[in-house]
mmCIF file of C-alpha atoms in Angstrom:
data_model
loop_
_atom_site.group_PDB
_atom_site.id
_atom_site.type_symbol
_atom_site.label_atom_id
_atom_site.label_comp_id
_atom_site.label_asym_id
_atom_site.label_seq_id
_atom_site.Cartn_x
_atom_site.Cartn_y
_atom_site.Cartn_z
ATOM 1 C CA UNK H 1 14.209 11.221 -19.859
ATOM 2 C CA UNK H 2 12.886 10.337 -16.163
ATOM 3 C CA UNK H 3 14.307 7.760 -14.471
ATOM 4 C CA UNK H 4 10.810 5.961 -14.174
ATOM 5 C CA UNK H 5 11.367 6.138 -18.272
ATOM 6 C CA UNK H 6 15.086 4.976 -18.049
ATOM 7 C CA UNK H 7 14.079 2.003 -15.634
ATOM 8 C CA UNK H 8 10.864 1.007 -17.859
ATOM 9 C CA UNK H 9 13.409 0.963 -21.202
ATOM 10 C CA UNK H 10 15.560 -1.736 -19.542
ATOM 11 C CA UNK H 11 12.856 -4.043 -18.809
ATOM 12 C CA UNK H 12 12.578 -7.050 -21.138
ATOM 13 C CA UNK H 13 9.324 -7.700 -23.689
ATOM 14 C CA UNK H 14 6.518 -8.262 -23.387
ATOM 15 C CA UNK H 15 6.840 -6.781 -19.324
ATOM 16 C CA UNK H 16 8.036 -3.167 -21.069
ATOM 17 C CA UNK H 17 5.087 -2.947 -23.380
ATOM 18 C CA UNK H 18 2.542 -3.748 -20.269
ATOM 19 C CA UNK H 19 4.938 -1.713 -17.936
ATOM 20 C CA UNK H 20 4.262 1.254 -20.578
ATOM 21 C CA UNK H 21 0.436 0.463 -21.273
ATOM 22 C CA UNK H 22 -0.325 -0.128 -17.536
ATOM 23 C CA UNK H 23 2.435 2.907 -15.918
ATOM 24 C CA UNK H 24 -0.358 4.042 -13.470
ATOM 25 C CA UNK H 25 -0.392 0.446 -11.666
ATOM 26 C CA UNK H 26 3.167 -0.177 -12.277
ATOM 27 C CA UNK H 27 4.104 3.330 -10.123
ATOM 28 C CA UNK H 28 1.260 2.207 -7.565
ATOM 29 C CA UNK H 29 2.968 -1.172 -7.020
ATOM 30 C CA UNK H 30 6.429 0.398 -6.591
ATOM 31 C CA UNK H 31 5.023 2.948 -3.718
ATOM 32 C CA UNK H 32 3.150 0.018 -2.666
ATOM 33 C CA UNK H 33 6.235 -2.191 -2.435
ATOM 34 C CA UNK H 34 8.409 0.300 -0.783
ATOM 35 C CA UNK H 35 5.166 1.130 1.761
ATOM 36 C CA UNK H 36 5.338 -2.802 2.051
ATOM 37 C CA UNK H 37 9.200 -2.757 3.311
ATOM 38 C CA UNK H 38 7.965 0.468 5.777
ATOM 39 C CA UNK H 39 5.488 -1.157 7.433
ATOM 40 C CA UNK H 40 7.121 -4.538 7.689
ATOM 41 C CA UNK H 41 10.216 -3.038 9.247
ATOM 42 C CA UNK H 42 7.768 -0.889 12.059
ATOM 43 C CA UNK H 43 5.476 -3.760 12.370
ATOM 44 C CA UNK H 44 8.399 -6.419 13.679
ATOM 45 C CA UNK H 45 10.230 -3.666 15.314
ATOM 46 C CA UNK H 46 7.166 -2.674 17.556
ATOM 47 C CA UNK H 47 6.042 -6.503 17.797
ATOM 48 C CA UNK H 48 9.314 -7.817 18.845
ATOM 49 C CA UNK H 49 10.066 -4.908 21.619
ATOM 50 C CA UNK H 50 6.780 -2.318 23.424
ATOM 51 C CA UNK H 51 4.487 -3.914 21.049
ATOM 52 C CA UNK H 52 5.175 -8.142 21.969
ATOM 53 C CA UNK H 53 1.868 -8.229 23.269
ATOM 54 C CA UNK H 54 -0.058 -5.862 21.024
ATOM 55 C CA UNK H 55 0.800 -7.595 17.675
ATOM 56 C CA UNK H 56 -2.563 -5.881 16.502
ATOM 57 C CA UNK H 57 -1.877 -2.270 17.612
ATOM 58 C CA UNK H 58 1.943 -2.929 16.710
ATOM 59 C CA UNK H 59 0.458 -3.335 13.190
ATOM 60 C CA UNK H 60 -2.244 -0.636 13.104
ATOM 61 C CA UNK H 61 0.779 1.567 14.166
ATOM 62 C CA UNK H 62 2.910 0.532 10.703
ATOM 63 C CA UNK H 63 0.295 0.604 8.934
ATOM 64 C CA UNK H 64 -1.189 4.472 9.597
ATOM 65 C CA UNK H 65 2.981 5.289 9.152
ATOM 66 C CA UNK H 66 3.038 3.982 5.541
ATOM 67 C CA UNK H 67 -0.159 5.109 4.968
ATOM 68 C CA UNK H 68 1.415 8.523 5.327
ATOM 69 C CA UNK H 69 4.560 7.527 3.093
ATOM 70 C CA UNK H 70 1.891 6.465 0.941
ATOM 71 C CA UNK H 71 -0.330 9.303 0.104
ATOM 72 C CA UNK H 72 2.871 11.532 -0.429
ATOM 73 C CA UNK H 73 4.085 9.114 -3.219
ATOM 74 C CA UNK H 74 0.964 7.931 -4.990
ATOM 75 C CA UNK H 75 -0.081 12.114 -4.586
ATOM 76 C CA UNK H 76 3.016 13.260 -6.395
ATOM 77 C CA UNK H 77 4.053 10.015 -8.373
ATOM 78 C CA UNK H 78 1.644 7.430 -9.412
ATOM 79 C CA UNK H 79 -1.358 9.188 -9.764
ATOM 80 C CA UNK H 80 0.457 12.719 -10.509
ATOM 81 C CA UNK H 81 -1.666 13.043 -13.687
ATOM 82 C CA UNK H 82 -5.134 12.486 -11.926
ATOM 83 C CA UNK H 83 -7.127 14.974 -9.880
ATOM 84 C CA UNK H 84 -10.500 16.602 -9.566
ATOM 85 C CA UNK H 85 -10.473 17.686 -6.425
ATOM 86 C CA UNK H 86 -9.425 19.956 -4.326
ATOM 87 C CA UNK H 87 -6.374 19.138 -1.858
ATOM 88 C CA UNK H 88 -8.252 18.772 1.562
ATOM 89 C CA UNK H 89 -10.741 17.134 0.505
ATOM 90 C CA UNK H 90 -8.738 15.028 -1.439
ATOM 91 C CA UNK H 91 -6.469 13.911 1.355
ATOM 92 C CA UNK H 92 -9.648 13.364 2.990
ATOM 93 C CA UNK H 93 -10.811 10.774 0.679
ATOM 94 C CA UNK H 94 -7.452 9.450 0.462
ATOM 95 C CA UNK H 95 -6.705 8.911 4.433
ATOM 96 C CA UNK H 96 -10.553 7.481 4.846
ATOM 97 C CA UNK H 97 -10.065 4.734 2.062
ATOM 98 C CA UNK H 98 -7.135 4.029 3.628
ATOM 99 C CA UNK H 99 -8.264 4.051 6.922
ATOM 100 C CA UNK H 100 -10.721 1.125 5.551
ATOM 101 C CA UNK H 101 -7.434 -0.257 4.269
ATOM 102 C CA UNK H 102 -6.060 -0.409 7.623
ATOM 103 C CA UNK H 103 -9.054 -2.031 8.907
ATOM 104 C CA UNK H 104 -8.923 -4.212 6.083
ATOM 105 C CA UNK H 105 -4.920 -5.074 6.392
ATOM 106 C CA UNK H 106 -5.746 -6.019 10.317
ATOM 107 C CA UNK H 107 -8.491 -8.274 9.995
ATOM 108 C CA UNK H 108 -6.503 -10.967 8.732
ATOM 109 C CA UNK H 109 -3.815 -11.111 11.761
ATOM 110 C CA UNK H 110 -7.207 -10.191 13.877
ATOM 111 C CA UNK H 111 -8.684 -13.350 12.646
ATOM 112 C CA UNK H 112 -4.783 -15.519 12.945
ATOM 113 C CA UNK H 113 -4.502 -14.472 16.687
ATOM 114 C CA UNK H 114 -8.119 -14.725 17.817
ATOM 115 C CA UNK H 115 -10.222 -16.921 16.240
ATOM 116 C CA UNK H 116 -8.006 -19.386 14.422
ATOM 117 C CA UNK H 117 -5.745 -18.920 18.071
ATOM 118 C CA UNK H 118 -2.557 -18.948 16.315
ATOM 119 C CA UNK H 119 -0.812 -17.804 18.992
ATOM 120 C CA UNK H 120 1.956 -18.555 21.814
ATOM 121 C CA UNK H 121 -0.654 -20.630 23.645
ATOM 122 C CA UNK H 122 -1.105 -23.286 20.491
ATOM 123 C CA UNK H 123 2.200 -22.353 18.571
ATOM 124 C CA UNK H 124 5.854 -22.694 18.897
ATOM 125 C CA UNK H 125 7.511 -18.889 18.832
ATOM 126 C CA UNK H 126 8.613 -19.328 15.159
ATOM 127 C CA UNK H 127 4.810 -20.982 14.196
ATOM 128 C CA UNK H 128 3.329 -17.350 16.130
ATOM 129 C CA UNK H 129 6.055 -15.687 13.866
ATOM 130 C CA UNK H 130 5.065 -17.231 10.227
ATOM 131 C CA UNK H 131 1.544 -16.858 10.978
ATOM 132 C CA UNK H 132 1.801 -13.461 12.018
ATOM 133 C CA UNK H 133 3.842 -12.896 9.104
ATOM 134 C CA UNK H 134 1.176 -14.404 6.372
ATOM 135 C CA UNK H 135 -1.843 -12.795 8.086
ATOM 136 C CA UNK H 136 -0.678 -8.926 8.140
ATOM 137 C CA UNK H 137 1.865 -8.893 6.047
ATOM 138 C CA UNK H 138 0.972 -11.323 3.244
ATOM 139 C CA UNK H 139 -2.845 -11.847 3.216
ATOM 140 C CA UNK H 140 -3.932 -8.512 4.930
ATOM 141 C CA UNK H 141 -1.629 -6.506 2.806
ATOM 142 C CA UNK H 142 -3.035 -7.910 -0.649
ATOM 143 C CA UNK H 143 -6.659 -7.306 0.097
ATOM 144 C CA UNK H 144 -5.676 -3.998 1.353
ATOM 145 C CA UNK H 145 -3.896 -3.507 -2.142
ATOM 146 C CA UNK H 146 -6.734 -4.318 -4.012
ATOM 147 C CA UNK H 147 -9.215 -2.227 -2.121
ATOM 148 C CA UNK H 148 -7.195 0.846 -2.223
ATOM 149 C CA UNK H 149 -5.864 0.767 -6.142
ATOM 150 C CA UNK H 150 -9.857 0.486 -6.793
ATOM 151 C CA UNK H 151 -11.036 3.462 -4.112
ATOM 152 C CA UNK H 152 -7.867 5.715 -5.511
ATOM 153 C CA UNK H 153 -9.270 5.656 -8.939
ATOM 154 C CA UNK H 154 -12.727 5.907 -7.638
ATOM 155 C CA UNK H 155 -12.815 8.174 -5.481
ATOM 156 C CA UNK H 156 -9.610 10.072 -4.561
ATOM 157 C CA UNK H 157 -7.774 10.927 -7.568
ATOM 158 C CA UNK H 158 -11.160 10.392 -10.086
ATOM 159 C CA UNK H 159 -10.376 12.407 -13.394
ATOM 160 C CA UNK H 160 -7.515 11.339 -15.373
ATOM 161 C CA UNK H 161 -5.211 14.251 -16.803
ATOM 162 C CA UNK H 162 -6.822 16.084 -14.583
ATOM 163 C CA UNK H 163 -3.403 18.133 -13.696
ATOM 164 C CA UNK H 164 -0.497 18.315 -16.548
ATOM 165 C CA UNK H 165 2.437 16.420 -17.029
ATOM 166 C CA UNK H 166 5.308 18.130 -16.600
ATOM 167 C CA UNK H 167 7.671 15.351 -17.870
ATOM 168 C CA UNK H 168 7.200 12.207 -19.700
ATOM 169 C CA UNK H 169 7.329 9.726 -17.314
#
């Protein structure tokens, strides 16, 4: 038994039955979730040392680090099944949707900073904190989510059982 298998038994019904029916999106969340706690650390590290007056580039930087995280994991765990392509051009695929997913995770804090000027200028240090936080982290990370669980299915990992299982997961 896999510990993906051992963890999914514990949970309580109905959450097993849609953990079991749904196990792609389940494993995607998890790599998403510990991508989330990657980028989060790098992204406050960077903005609250080099990065204090980058807070964009600070989280472009995160980002294209759990991005890497990310491919590994979904590669060999959540989508392990699913294929079609060859490697290359599969990691193409893979680092171009999520280099719209970057794009896509910025905008948000893009938007915070420079149009809606939440910033040190209009904002108290811990306002320019919590909006920075919502923005990237919150907002920009859930459309980024969305984006990317649709383009992996689409277009990077397309055919389903494409390569075999080699345990039950």
């Amino acid at each position: 038994m896999s510990v993906g298998e051992t963890l999914i038994r514990r949970v309580p019904e109905p959450f097993r039955s849609f953990a079991l029916k749904h196990r792609e999106l389940v494993k995607f969340a998890v790599v998403g979730g510990t991508c989330f706690v990657i980028d989060t650390v790098i992204f406050l590290g960077l903005k609250s040392t080099i990065l204090a007056t980058h807070p964009v580039t600070a989280k472009i930087i995160a980002t294209l680090i759990a991005t890497i995280v990310s491919y590994i994991l979904n590669r060999e765990w959540s989508f392990r099944t699913r294929g079609g392509r060859e490697r290359p051009h599969e990691a193409a695929l893979f680092f171009l949707v999520s280099g719209v997913g970057v794009a896509l995770n910025s905008v948000p804090l893009w938007v915070s900073r420079y149009v809606l000027l939440l910033d040190h200028n209009h904002l108290s240090p811990l306002g320019v904190q919590v909006a920075d936080f919502v923005s990237a982290q919150i907002v920009g990370t859930l459309v980024a989510m969305a984006f990317r669980w649709w383009a992996f299915k689409k277009f990077v990992f397309p055919d389903a059982n494409a390569r075999p299982r080699l345990v039950k997961d």
